[in-house]
Amino acid sequence: MKIKKDYILLLFLLVIIVFTIYFLISSSQPSASVVVNDYRPAYLSEPIPPLEELEVIINNPKFQEMKYTQSFFRPVLVEKKGRVNPFMPFVAKEEE
């Protein structure tokens, strides 16, 4: 009698585990594709222009005359006190 109860309990647990795994897999697949499509930025859907078109734009004299209004890197001004940090580029303050 004890073997039969253990066997039934084992089958019951297996059915619950299989059903849970099936439910998780089936419910996660459609929602993942919906989430990706709903929250995808618009610029990712635009096609990449062909290389010839990009070369025409880059070779345009007006494009080559463009200048940045701000520099990419702003120098860090530090006083001449303490040790120099070799991992941080800096410009020392000029003493007047």
GROMACS .gro file of N, CA and C in nm:
model
  288
    1MET      N    1   0.083  -0.120   0.000
    1MET     CA    2   0.000   0.000   0.000
    1MET      C    3   0.087   0.125   0.000
    2LYS      N    4   0.199   0.121   0.074
    2LYS     CA    5   0.286   0.237   0.082
    2LYS      C    6   0.349   0.268  -0.053
    3ILE      N    7   0.386   0.165  -0.130
    3ILE     CA    8   0.447   0.186  -0.261
    3ILE      C    9   0.347   0.254  -0.354
    4LYS      N   10   0.225   0.217  -0.347
    4LYS     CA   11   0.123   0.274  -0.433
    4LYS      C   12   0.103   0.422  -0.402
    5LYS      N   13   0.102   0.462  -0.274
    5LYS     CA   14   0.086   0.603  -0.237
    5LYS      C   15   0.206   0.684  -0.285
    6ASP      N   16   0.326   0.629  -0.269
    6ASP     CA   17   0.446   0.700  -0.315
    6ASP      C   18   0.445   0.716  -0.467
    7TYR      N   19   0.401   0.613  -0.536
    7TYR     CA   20   0.395   0.616  -0.682
    7TYR      C   21   0.294   0.721  -0.730
    8ILE      N   22   0.179   0.726  -0.665
    8ILE     CA   23   0.076   0.825  -0.701
    8ILE      C   24   0.126   0.966  -0.671
    9LEU      N   25   0.191   0.985  -0.559
    9LEU     CA   26   0.245   1.116  -0.523
    9LEU      C   27   0.353   1.160  -0.623
   10LEU      N   28   0.438   1.067  -0.663
   10LEU     CA   29   0.542   1.098  -0.761
   10LEU      C   30   0.482   1.136  -0.896
   11LEU      N   31   0.382   1.062  -0.940
   11LEU     CA   32   0.314   1.095  -1.066
   11LEU      C   33   0.246   1.232  -1.057
   12PHE      N   34   0.184   1.259  -0.946
   12PHE     CA   35   0.116   1.388  -0.926
   12PHE      C   36   0.217   1.503  -0.933
   13LEU      N   37   0.332   1.487  -0.867
   13LEU     CA   38   0.434   1.591  -0.870
   13LEU      C   39   0.492   1.610  -1.011
   14LEU      N   40   0.512   1.500  -1.082
   14LEU     CA   41   0.561   1.509  -1.219
   14LEU      C   42   0.463   1.583  -1.309
   15VAL      N   43   0.335   1.554  -1.294
   15VAL     CA   44   0.233   1.622  -1.374
   15VAL      C   45   0.233   1.771  -1.343
   16ILE      N   46   0.244   1.807  -1.217
   16ILE     CA   47   0.247   1.949  -1.179
   16ILE      C   48   0.371   2.018  -1.236
   17ILE      N   49   0.486   1.953  -1.228
   17ILE     CA   50   0.610   2.012  -1.279
   17ILE      C   51   0.603   2.030  -1.431
   18VAL      N   52   0.557   1.928  -1.502
   18VAL     CA   53   0.547   1.936  -1.648
   18VAL      C   54   0.447   2.044  -1.688
   19PHE      N   55   0.334   2.050  -1.623
   19PHE     CA   56   0.234   2.153  -1.654
   19PHE      C   57   0.290   2.293  -1.628
   20THR      N   58   0.362   2.310  -1.518
   20THR     CA   59   0.420   2.441  -1.485
   20THR      C   60   0.522   2.483  -1.590
   21ILE      N   61   0.609   2.392  -1.630
   21ILE     CA   62   0.710   2.424  -1.732
   21ILE      C   63   0.642   2.457  -1.865
   22TYR      N   64   0.544   2.379  -1.904
   22TYR     CA   65   0.471   2.406  -2.028
   22TYR      C   66   0.402   2.542  -2.022
   23PHE      N   67   0.339   2.573  -1.911
   23PHE     CA   68   0.269   2.700  -1.896
   23PHE      C   69   0.367   2.817  -1.904
   24LEU      N   70   0.483   2.806  -1.840
   24LEU     CA   71   0.582   2.914  -1.843
   24LEU      C   72   0.637   2.935  -1.983
   25ILE      N   73   0.666   2.828  -2.053
   25ILE     CA   74   0.722   2.840  -2.188
   25ILE      C   75   0.619   2.895  -2.285
   26SER      N   76   0.498   2.847  -2.279
   26SER     CA   77   0.396   2.892  -2.374
   26SER      C   78   0.353   3.036  -2.347
   27SER      N   79   0.354   3.079  -2.223
   27SER     CA   80   0.310   3.216  -2.194
   27SER      C   81   0.421   3.318  -2.215
   28SER      N   82   0.547   3.275  -2.208
   28SER     CA   83   0.656   3.372  -2.220
   28SER      C   84   0.690   3.404  -2.365
   29GLN      N   85   0.671   3.314  -2.457
   29GLN     CA   86   0.712   3.338  -2.596
   29GLN      C   87   0.631   3.447  -2.665
   30PRO      N   88   0.500   3.446  -2.666
   30PRO     CA   89   0.428   3.552  -2.736
   30PRO      C   90   0.446   3.689  -2.670
   31SER      N   91   0.449   3.692  -2.539
   31SER     CA   92   0.460   3.821  -2.472
   31SER      C   93   0.596   3.884  -2.494
   32ALA      N   94   0.701   3.803  -2.509
   32ALA     CA   95   0.835   3.858  -2.533
   32ALA      C   96   0.840   3.929  -2.668
   33SER      N   97   0.779   3.871  -2.770
   33SER     CA   98   0.781   3.935  -2.902
   33SER      C   99   0.695   4.061  -2.902
   34VAL      N  100   0.586   4.061  -2.828
   34VAL     CA  101   0.502   4.180  -2.820
   34VAL      C  102   0.574   4.291  -2.748
   35VAL      N  103   0.644   4.259  -2.641
   35VAL     CA  104   0.716   4.360  -2.564
   35VAL      C  105   0.826   4.422  -2.648
   36VAL      N  106   0.899   4.341  -2.724
   36VAL     CA  107   1.008   4.395  -2.806
   36VAL      C  108   0.952   4.488  -2.913
   37ASN      N  109   0.842   4.451  -2.976
   37ASN     CA  110   0.786   4.534  -3.082
   37ASN      C  111   0.722   4.660  -3.026
   38ASP      N  112   0.665   4.655  -2.907
   38ASP     CA  113   0.600   4.772  -2.850
   38ASP      C  114   0.699   4.876  -2.805
   39TYR      N  115   0.811   4.836  -2.750
   39TYR     CA  116   0.905   4.931  -2.693
   39TYR      C  117   1.026   4.956  -2.782
   40ARG      N  118   1.022   4.914  -2.907
   40ARG     CA  119   1.133   4.937  -2.999
   40ARG      C  120   1.129   5.082  -3.047
   41PRO      N  121   1.241   5.154  -3.037
   41PRO     CA  122   1.243   5.292  -3.085
   41PRO      C  123   1.221   5.298  -3.236
   42ALA      N  124   1.168   5.409  -3.282
   42ALA     CA  125   1.134   5.423  -3.424
   42ALA      C  126   1.257   5.422  -3.512
   43TYR      N  127   1.370   5.476  -3.463
   43TYR     CA  128   1.488   5.484  -3.548
   43TYR      C  129   1.548   5.346  -3.577
   44LEU      N  130   1.515   5.245  -3.497
   44LEU     CA  131   1.564   5.111  -3.525
   44LEU      C  132   1.490   5.045  -3.641
   45SER      N  133   1.372   5.095  -3.672
   45SER     CA  134   1.294   5.039  -3.781
   45SER      C  135   1.333   5.099  -3.916
   46GLU      N  136   1.405   5.211  -3.916
   46GLU     CA  137   1.444   5.274  -4.042
   46GLU      C  138   1.556   5.194  -4.108
   47PRO      N  139   1.551   5.182  -4.240
   47PRO     CA  140   1.657   5.106  -4.308
   47PRO      C  141   1.788   5.184  -4.311
   48ILE      N  142   1.899   5.113  -4.315
   48ILE     CA  143   2.031   5.176  -4.324
   48ILE      C  144   2.052   5.220  -4.468
   49PRO      N  145   2.094   5.346  -4.490
   49PRO     CA  146   2.114   5.391  -4.629
   49PRO      C  147   2.230   5.318  -4.694
   50PRO      N  148   2.227   5.307  -4.826
   50PRO     CA  149   2.337   5.238  -4.895
   50PRO      C  150   2.468   5.316  -4.882
   51LEU      N  151   2.579   5.248  -4.899
   51LEU     CA  152   2.712   5.306  -4.880
   51LEU      C  153   2.738   5.419  -4.979
   52GLU      N  154   2.689   5.406  -5.101
   52GLU     CA  155   2.711   5.511  -5.202
   52GLU      C  156   2.647   5.642  -5.158
   53GLU      N  157   2.529   5.633  -5.099
   53GLU     CA  158   2.460   5.754  -5.053
   53GLU      C  159   2.537   5.820  -4.938
   54LEU      N  160   2.594   5.740  -4.850
   54LEU     CA  161   2.673   5.797  -4.740
   54LEU      C  162   2.800   5.862  -4.792
   55GLU      N  163   2.863   5.803  -4.893
   55GLU     CA  164   2.984   5.863  -4.951
   55GLU      C  165   2.953   5.997  -5.015
   56VAL      N  166   2.838   6.009  -5.080
   56VAL     CA  167   2.799   6.137  -5.142
   56VAL      C  168   2.782   6.243  -5.034
   57ILE      N  169   2.722   6.206  -4.923
   57ILE     CA  170   2.701   6.303  -4.814
   57ILE      C  171   2.834   6.344  -4.753
   58ILE      N  172   2.923   6.249  -4.728
   58ILE     CA  173   3.051   6.280  -4.664
   58ILE      C  174   3.139   6.364  -4.756
   59ASN      N  175   3.134   6.339  -4.887
   59ASN     CA  176   3.216   6.414  -4.981
   59ASN      C  177   3.159   6.551  -5.014
   60ASN      N  178   3.043   6.583  -4.966
   60ASN     CA  179   2.981   6.714  -4.989
   60ASN      C  180   3.065   6.821  -4.919
   61PRO      N  181   3.104   6.929  -4.991
   61PRO     CA  182   3.187   7.033  -4.928
   61PRO      C  183   3.121   7.100  -4.808
   62LYS      N  184   2.989   7.113  -4.812
   62LYS     CA  185   2.921   7.176  -4.698
   62LYS      C  186   2.934   7.088  -4.573
   63PHE      N  187   2.928   6.957  -4.592
   63PHE     CA  188   2.944   6.866  -4.479
   63PHE      C  189   3.085   6.874  -4.423
   64GLN      N  190   3.184   6.888  -4.510
   64GLN     CA  191   3.323   6.894  -4.466
   64GLN      C  192   3.354   7.026  -4.395
   65GLU      N  193   3.277   7.132  -4.423
   65GLU     CA  194   3.300   7.261  -4.357
   65GLU      C  195   3.234   7.269  -4.220
   66MET      N  196   3.156   7.170  -4.184
   66MET     CA  197   3.087   7.175  -4.055
   66MET      C  198   3.188   7.175  -3.942
   67LYS      N  199   3.157   7.253  -3.841
   67LYS     CA  200   3.245   7.261  -3.724
   67LYS      C  201   3.159   7.233  -3.600
   68TYR      N  202   3.222   7.172  -3.500
   68TYR     CA  203   3.151   7.145  -3.376
   68TYR      C  204   3.141   7.273  -3.295
   69THR      N  205   3.026   7.296  -3.236
   69THR     CA  206   3.010   7.415  -3.153
   69THR      C  207   3.074   7.397  -3.016
   70GLN      N  208   3.087   7.274  -2.971
   70GLN     CA  209   3.152   7.245  -2.843
   70GLN      C  210   3.253   7.134  -2.865
   71SER      N  211   3.360   7.139  -2.789
   71SER     CA  212   3.460   7.033  -2.803
   71SER      C  213   3.408   6.906  -2.735
   72PHE      N  214   3.459   6.793  -2.779
   72PHE     CA  215   3.417   6.666  -2.721
   72PHE      C  216   3.466   6.653  -2.577
   73PHE      N  217   3.589   6.694  -2.554
   73PHE     CA  218   3.649   6.677  -2.422
   73PHE      C  219   3.683   6.813  -2.365
   74ARG      N  220   3.634   6.839  -2.249
   74ARG     CA  221   3.668   6.963  -2.180
   74ARG      C  222   3.784   6.934  -2.087
   75PRO      N  223   3.890   7.013  -2.093
   75PRO     CA  224   4.003   6.986  -2.005
   75PRO      C  225   3.967   7.006  -1.859
   76VAL      N  226   4.023   6.923  -1.775
   76VAL     CA  227   4.000   6.933  -1.631
   76VAL      C  228   4.110   7.018  -1.572
   77LEU      N  229   4.073   7.127  -1.508
   77LEU     CA  230   4.171   7.215  -1.447
   77LEU      C  231   4.196   7.170  -1.304
   78VAL      N  232   4.322   7.145  -1.272
   78VAL     CA  233   4.357   7.103  -1.137
   78VAL      C  234   4.467   7.194  -1.085
   79GLU      N  235   4.472   7.205  -0.956
   79GLU     CA  236   4.580   7.283  -0.894
   79GLU      C  237   4.703   7.195  -0.881
   80LYS      N  238   4.818   7.259  -0.865
   80LYS     CA  239   4.943   7.184  -0.854
   80LYS      C  240   4.965   7.142  -0.709
   81LYS      N  241   4.875   7.064  -0.656
   81LYS     CA  242   4.887   7.013  -0.519
   81LYS      C  243   4.868   6.863  -0.525
   82GLY      N  244   4.942   6.793  -0.445
   82GLY     CA  245   4.924   6.648  -0.437
   82GLY      C  246   4.986   6.576  -0.555
   83ARG      N  247   4.956   6.448  -0.565
   83ARG     CA  248   5.013   6.365  -0.670
   83ARG      C  249   4.930   6.375  -0.797
   84VAL      N  250   4.995   6.349  -0.908
   84VAL     CA  251   4.928   6.349  -1.037
   84VAL      C  252   4.859   6.214  -1.054
   85ASN      N  253   4.735   6.217  -1.101
   85ASN     CA  254   4.662   6.094  -1.129
   85ASN      C  255   4.693   6.052  -1.273
   86PRO      N  256   4.766   5.943  -1.294
   86PRO     CA  257   4.804   5.905  -1.431
   86PRO      C  258   4.687   5.853  -1.515
   87PHE      N  259   4.574   5.824  -1.452
   87PHE     CA  260   4.461   5.770  -1.525
   87PHE      C  261   4.364   5.878  -1.571
   88MET      N  262   4.391   6.004  -1.538
   88MET     CA  263   4.298   6.111  -1.573
   88MET      C  264   4.375   6.220  -1.647
   89PRO      N  265   4.340   6.248  -1.773
   89PRO     CA  266   4.407   6.356  -1.843
   89PRO      C  267   4.369   6.490  -1.781
   90PHE      N  268   4.464   6.578  -1.771
   90PHE     CA  269   4.436   6.706  -1.706
   90PHE      C  270   4.522   6.815  -1.767
   91VAL      N  271   4.480   6.938  -1.742
   91VAL     CA  272   4.557   7.056  -1.779
   91VAL      C  273   4.581   7.132  -1.650
   92ALA      N  274   4.706   7.156  -1.617
   92ALA     CA  275   4.739   7.225  -1.492
   92ALA      C  276   4.703   7.373  -1.505
   93LYS      N  277   4.660   7.433  -1.395
   93LYS     CA  278   4.630   7.577  -1.393
   93LYS      C  279   4.760   7.654  -1.410
   94GLU      N  280   4.753   7.758  -1.488
   94GLU     CA  281   4.869   7.843  -1.507
   94GLU      C  282   4.880   7.938  -1.388
   95GLU      N  283   4.997   7.946  -1.330
   95GLU     CA  284   5.017   8.040  -1.219
   95GLU      C  285   5.048   8.176  -1.276
   96GLU      N  286   4.982   8.277  -1.224
   96GLU     CA  287   5.002   8.413  -1.274
   96GLU      C  288   5.096   8.490  -1.187
   0.00000   0.00000   0.00000
